[in-house]
PDB file of C-alpha atoms in Angstrom:
ATOM      1  CA  MET A   1      -3.826   5.603 -30.084  1.00  0.00           C
ATOM      2  CA  ALA A   2      -3.784   5.689 -26.603  1.00  0.00           C
ATOM      3  CA  LYS A   3      -2.800   2.392 -24.728  1.00  0.00           C
ATOM      4  CA  LYS A   4      -4.765   1.064 -22.071  1.00  0.00           C
ATOM      5  CA  LEU A   5      -3.432   0.880 -18.228  1.00  0.00           C
ATOM      6  CA  ALA A   6      -3.511  -2.434 -16.719  1.00  0.00           C
ATOM      7  CA  SER A   7      -7.063  -2.822 -15.423  1.00  0.00           C
ATOM      8  CA  LYS A   8      -5.760  -3.707 -11.710  1.00  0.00           C
ATOM      9  CA  ALA A   9      -3.996  -0.308 -11.810  1.00  0.00           C
ATOM     10  CA  VAL A  10      -7.202   1.331 -12.890  1.00  0.00           C
ATOM     11  CA  GLU A  11      -8.959  -0.346 -10.036  1.00  0.00           C
ATOM     12  CA  ALA A  12      -6.346   0.590  -7.607  1.00  0.00           C
ATOM     13  CA  PHE A  13      -6.777   4.254  -8.746  1.00  0.00           C
ATOM     14  CA  LYS A  14     -10.446   4.041  -8.170  1.00  0.00           C
ATOM     15  CA  PHE A  15     -10.003   2.169  -4.773  1.00  0.00           C
ATOM     16  CA  LEU A  16      -7.613   5.048  -3.421  1.00  0.00           C
ATOM     17  CA  GLN A  17      -9.849   7.680  -4.820  1.00  0.00           C
ATOM     18  CA  ASN A  18     -13.014   6.262  -3.231  1.00  0.00           C
ATOM     19  CA  THR A  19     -11.359   5.819   0.203  1.00  0.00           C
ATOM     20  CA  ALA A  20      -9.263   9.037   0.449  1.00  0.00           C
ATOM     21  CA  LEU A  21     -11.701  10.836   2.713  1.00  0.00           C
ATOM     22  CA  SER A  22     -13.329   7.807   4.365  1.00  0.00           C
ATOM     23  CA  TYR A  23     -10.575   5.539   5.301  1.00  0.00           C
ATOM     24  CA  PRO A  24      -9.195   7.696   8.310  1.00  0.00           C
ATOM     25  CA  ILE A  25     -12.918   7.929   9.656  1.00  0.00           C
ATOM     26  CA  ARG A  26     -13.278   4.109   9.339  1.00  0.00           C
ATOM     27  CA  VAL A  27      -9.853   3.432  11.051  1.00  0.00           C
ATOM     28  CA  GLN A  28     -10.758   5.606  13.893  1.00  0.00           C
ATOM     29  CA  ALA A  29     -14.195   4.103  14.490  1.00  0.00           C
ATOM     30  CA  LEU A  30     -12.823   0.511  14.211  1.00  0.00           C
ATOM     31  CA  ASN A  31     -10.263   1.602  16.741  1.00  0.00           C
ATOM     32  CA  GLY A  32     -13.013   2.976  19.116  1.00  0.00           C
ATOM     33  CA  TYR A  33     -14.724  -0.488  18.718  1.00  0.00           C
ATOM     34  CA  GLY A  34     -11.753  -2.219  19.719  1.00  0.00           C
ATOM     35  CA  GLU A  35     -11.393  -3.779  16.353  1.00  0.00           C
ATOM     36  CA  TYR A  36      -7.770  -3.175  15.673  1.00  0.00           C
ATOM     37  CA  GLY A  37      -6.934  -5.697  13.325  1.00  0.00           C
ATOM     38  CA  TYR A  38      -9.518  -4.364  11.024  1.00  0.00           C
ATOM     39  CA  ALA A  39      -8.372  -0.980  11.515  1.00  0.00           C
ATOM     40  CA  ILE A  40      -4.898  -1.910  10.411  1.00  0.00           C
ATOM     41  CA  LEU A  41      -6.114  -3.735   7.431  1.00  0.00           C
ATOM     42  CA  ASN A  42      -7.784  -0.635   6.090  1.00  0.00           C
ATOM     43  CA  ILE A  43      -4.512   1.212   6.367  1.00  0.00           C
ATOM     44  CA  TRP A  44      -2.672  -1.730   4.816  1.00  0.00           C
ATOM     45  CA  ASN A  45      -5.019  -1.922   1.761  1.00  0.00           C
ATOM     46  CA  ARG A  46      -3.993   1.661   0.892  1.00  0.00           C
ATOM     47  CA  ILE A  47      -0.243   0.932   1.290  1.00  0.00           C
ATOM     48  CA  GLU A  48      -0.412  -2.042  -0.604  1.00  0.00           C
ATOM     49  CA  ALA A  49      -2.392  -0.494  -3.605  1.00  0.00           C
ATOM     50  CA  THR A  50      -0.090   2.426  -3.434  1.00  0.00           C
ATOM     51  CA  LEU A  51       3.063   0.222  -3.499  1.00  0.00           C
ATOM     52  CA  LYS A  52       1.886  -1.795  -6.472  1.00  0.00           C
ATOM     53  CA  LEU A  53       0.973   1.507  -8.468  1.00  0.00           C
ATOM     54  CA  LEU A  54       4.518   3.028  -7.627  1.00  0.00           C
ATOM     55  CA  HIS A  55       6.236  -0.373  -8.882  1.00  0.00           C
ATOM     56  CA  TYR A  56       3.953  -0.387 -12.071  1.00  0.00           C
ATOM     57  CA  TYR A  57       4.883   3.204 -12.889  1.00  0.00           C
ATOM     58  CA  ASP A  58       8.526   2.517 -12.378  1.00  0.00           C
ATOM     59  CA  ASP A  59       8.326  -0.233 -14.934  1.00  0.00           C
ATOM     60  CA  ILE A  60       5.049   0.469 -16.890  1.00  0.00           C
ATOM     61  CA  LYS A  61       5.539  -1.980 -19.724  1.00  0.00           C
ATOM     62  CA  GLU A  62       5.518  -4.871 -17.312  1.00  0.00           C
ATOM     63  CA  LYS A  63       2.355  -6.462 -15.857  1.00  0.00           C
ATOM     64  CA  TYR A  64       0.724  -4.982 -12.927  1.00  0.00           C
ATOM     65  CA  PRO A  65       2.312  -6.661  -9.920  1.00  0.00           C
ATOM     66  CA  GLU A  66       0.682  -9.353  -8.075  1.00  0.00           C
ATOM     67  CA  LYS A  67       2.924  -9.626  -5.017  1.00  0.00           C
ATOM     68  CA  LEU A  68       4.799  -7.206  -3.056  1.00  0.00           C
ATOM     69  CA  ASN A  69       8.770  -7.013  -3.091  1.00  0.00           C
ATOM     70  CA  THR A  70      10.745  -5.150  -0.351  1.00  0.00           C
ATOM     71  CA  LYS A  71      13.420  -4.704  -2.684  1.00  0.00           C
ATOM     72  CA  TRP A  72      11.630  -2.137  -4.969  1.00  0.00           C
ATOM     73  CA  GLY A  73      13.846   0.728  -5.483  1.00  0.00           C
ATOM     74  CA  PHE A  74      11.559   3.613  -4.146  1.00  0.00           C
ATOM     75  CA  LEU A  75      11.180   2.052  -0.904  1.00  0.00           C
ATOM     76  CA  LYS A  76      14.926   3.073   0.070  1.00  0.00           C
ATOM     77  CA  LYS A  77      13.544   6.642  -0.185  1.00  0.00           C
ATOM     78  CA  LEU A  78      11.166   6.209   2.673  1.00  0.00           C
ATOM     79  CA  ASN A  79      11.598   6.711   6.585  1.00  0.00           C
ATOM     80  CA  ASN A  80      13.914   3.865   7.652  1.00  0.00           C
ATOM     81  CA  ASP A  81      12.417   3.382  11.261  1.00  0.00           C
ATOM     82  CA  ALA A  82       8.864   3.349   9.928  1.00  0.00           C
ATOM     83  CA  LEU A  83       9.939   1.029   7.007  1.00  0.00           C
ATOM     84  CA  ASP A  84      11.613  -1.364   9.305  1.00  0.00           C
ATOM     85  CA  ILE A  85       8.484  -1.864  11.452  1.00  0.00           C
ATOM     86  CA  ILE A  86       6.163  -2.043   8.562  1.00  0.00           C
ATOM     87  CA  PHE A  87       8.482  -4.578   6.070  1.00  0.00           C
ATOM     88  CA  SER A  88      11.474  -5.968   7.881  1.00  0.00           C
ATOM     89  CA  LYS A  89      12.395  -9.674   7.846  1.00  0.00           C
ATOM     90  CA  ASN A  90      11.361  -9.451  11.615  1.00  0.00           C
ATOM     91  CA  LYS A  91       8.334 -11.699  12.316  1.00  0.00           C
ATOM     92  CA  ASN A  92       6.424  -8.863  13.811  1.00  0.00           C
ATOM     93  CA  CYS A  93       6.621  -6.619  11.160  1.00  0.00           C
ATOM     94  CA  LEU A  94       3.397  -5.230   9.933  1.00  0.00           C
ATOM     95  CA  TRP A  95       3.443  -7.053   6.639  1.00  0.00           C
ATOM     96  CA  LYS A  96       3.704 -10.463   8.519  1.00  0.00           C
ATOM     97  CA  VAL A  97       1.221  -9.548  11.141  1.00  0.00           C
ATOM     98  CA  ARG A  98      -1.341  -8.550   8.232  1.00  0.00           C
ATOM     99  CA  ASN A  99      -0.714 -12.086   6.871  1.00  0.00           C
ATOM    100  CA  LYS A 100      -1.491 -13.620  10.389  1.00  0.00           C
ATOM    101  CA  ILE A 101      -4.855 -11.313  10.579  1.00  0.00           C
ATOM    102  CA  VAL A 102      -5.884 -12.082   7.151  1.00  0.00           C
ATOM    103  CA  HIS A 103      -4.714 -15.886   7.086  1.00  0.00           C
ATOM    104  CA  GLN A 104      -4.931 -17.135  10.757  1.00  0.00           C
ATOM    105  CA  ASN A 105      -7.613 -14.641  12.155  1.00  0.00           C
ATOM    106  CA  ALA A 106      -5.212 -13.371  14.548  1.00  0.00           C
ATOM    107  CA  ILE A 107      -6.160 -10.714  16.877  1.00  0.00           C
ATOM    108  CA  ILE A 108      -3.846  -7.697  17.475  1.00  0.00           C
ATOM    109  CA  THR A 109      -4.068  -5.836  20.706  1.00  0.00           C
ATOM    110  CA  LYS A 110      -4.162  -2.076  21.230  1.00  0.00           C
ATOM    111  CA  GLU A 111      -0.660  -1.826  22.115  1.00  0.00           C
ATOM    112  CA  GLN A 112       0.227  -3.468  18.941  1.00  0.00           C
ATOM    113  CA  TYR A 113      -2.090  -1.102  17.140  1.00  0.00           C
ATOM    114  CA  LYS A 114      -0.416   1.795  18.758  1.00  0.00           C
ATOM    115  CA  HIS A 115       3.018   0.393  17.647  1.00  0.00           C
ATOM    116  CA  TYR A 116       2.090  -0.267  13.960  1.00  0.00           C
ATOM    117  CA  HIS A 117      -0.585   2.502  13.300  1.00  0.00           C
ATOM    118  CA  PRO A 118       1.682   5.585  13.388  1.00  0.00           C
ATOM    119  CA  ASN A 119       4.340   4.120  11.334  1.00  0.00           C
ATOM    120  CA  ALA A 120       1.730   2.636   8.899  1.00  0.00           C
ATOM    121  CA  VAL A 121       0.512   6.387   8.482  1.00  0.00           C
ATOM    122  CA  ILE A 122       4.165   7.601   7.860  1.00  0.00           C
ATOM    123  CA  ILE A 123       4.784   5.108   5.336  1.00  0.00           C
ATOM    124  CA  LEU A 124       1.347   5.744   3.820  1.00  0.00           C
ATOM    125  CA  ASP A 125       1.887   9.484   3.651  1.00  0.00           C
ATOM    126  CA  GLU A 126       5.402   9.212   2.119  1.00  0.00           C
ATOM    127  CA  LEU A 127       4.147   6.755  -0.616  1.00  0.00           C
ATOM    128  CA  THR A 128       1.032   8.901  -1.469  1.00  0.00           C
ATOM    129  CA  ALA A 129       3.444  11.854  -1.660  1.00  0.00           C
ATOM    130  CA  ILE A 130       5.529  10.177  -4.595  1.00  0.00           C
ATOM    131  CA  LEU A 131       2.628   8.759  -6.427  1.00  0.00           C
ATOM    132  CA  GLN A 132       1.962  10.022  -9.637  1.00  0.00           C
ATOM    133  CA  PRO A 133      -1.627  10.893 -10.781  1.00  0.00           C
ATOM    134  CA  LYS A 134      -3.345   8.609 -13.182  1.00  0.00           C
ATOM    135  CA  GLN A 135      -2.806  10.959 -15.944  1.00  0.00           C
ATOM    136  CA  LYS A 136       0.936  10.779 -15.572  1.00  0.00           C
ATOM    137  CA  PHE A 137       0.633   6.857 -15.850  1.00  0.00           C
ATOM    138  CA  GLN A 138      -1.133   7.093 -18.982  1.00  0.00           C
ATOM    139  CA  GLU A 139       1.291   9.511 -20.371  1.00  0.00           C
ATOM    140  CA  LYS A 140       4.107   7.558 -19.693  1.00  0.00           C
ATOM    141  CA  LEU A 141       2.588   4.380 -20.995  1.00  0.00           C
ATOM    142  CA  ASN A 142       1.842   6.049 -24.301  1.00  0.00           C
ATOM    143  CA  ARG A 143       5.324   6.970 -24.684  1.00  0.00           C
ATOM    144  CA  THR A 144       6.543   3.403 -24.385  1.00  0.00           C
ATOM    145  CA  ARG A 145       7.447   1.412 -27.472  1.00  0.00           C
ATOM    146  CA  ASN A 146       5.817  -1.958 -27.767  1.00  0.00           C
TER     147      ASN A 146
END
């Protein structure tokens, strides 16, 4: 009998699949309108979903992660310069800027966007390249003991 993947993992796969082709177009449009914060959030949402899926795959017997953790092992394999801009302890890393956008309604400038966007794309591409397909998640979960 097949075990069930965490419902949040299934939703993350659906989100990534549904936005795979549309998110670059949306990001470009938001950039064109000067909505740099919203453009960055579109990329960030995909990064976060992918990160959580990767961690869930690493330890599939555990619950799907609620929060991000910069100590996850697979992050060490990513581009160090881009990773530092996205996740450093610096108050200007994208993760903290994202929190300001979401929780404090902060606005980012075009210059900030030009700083974060290429690095976010690098990280997202690298994460996407190591993300296993949903089928592999299911196979790994089925192999685990209770």
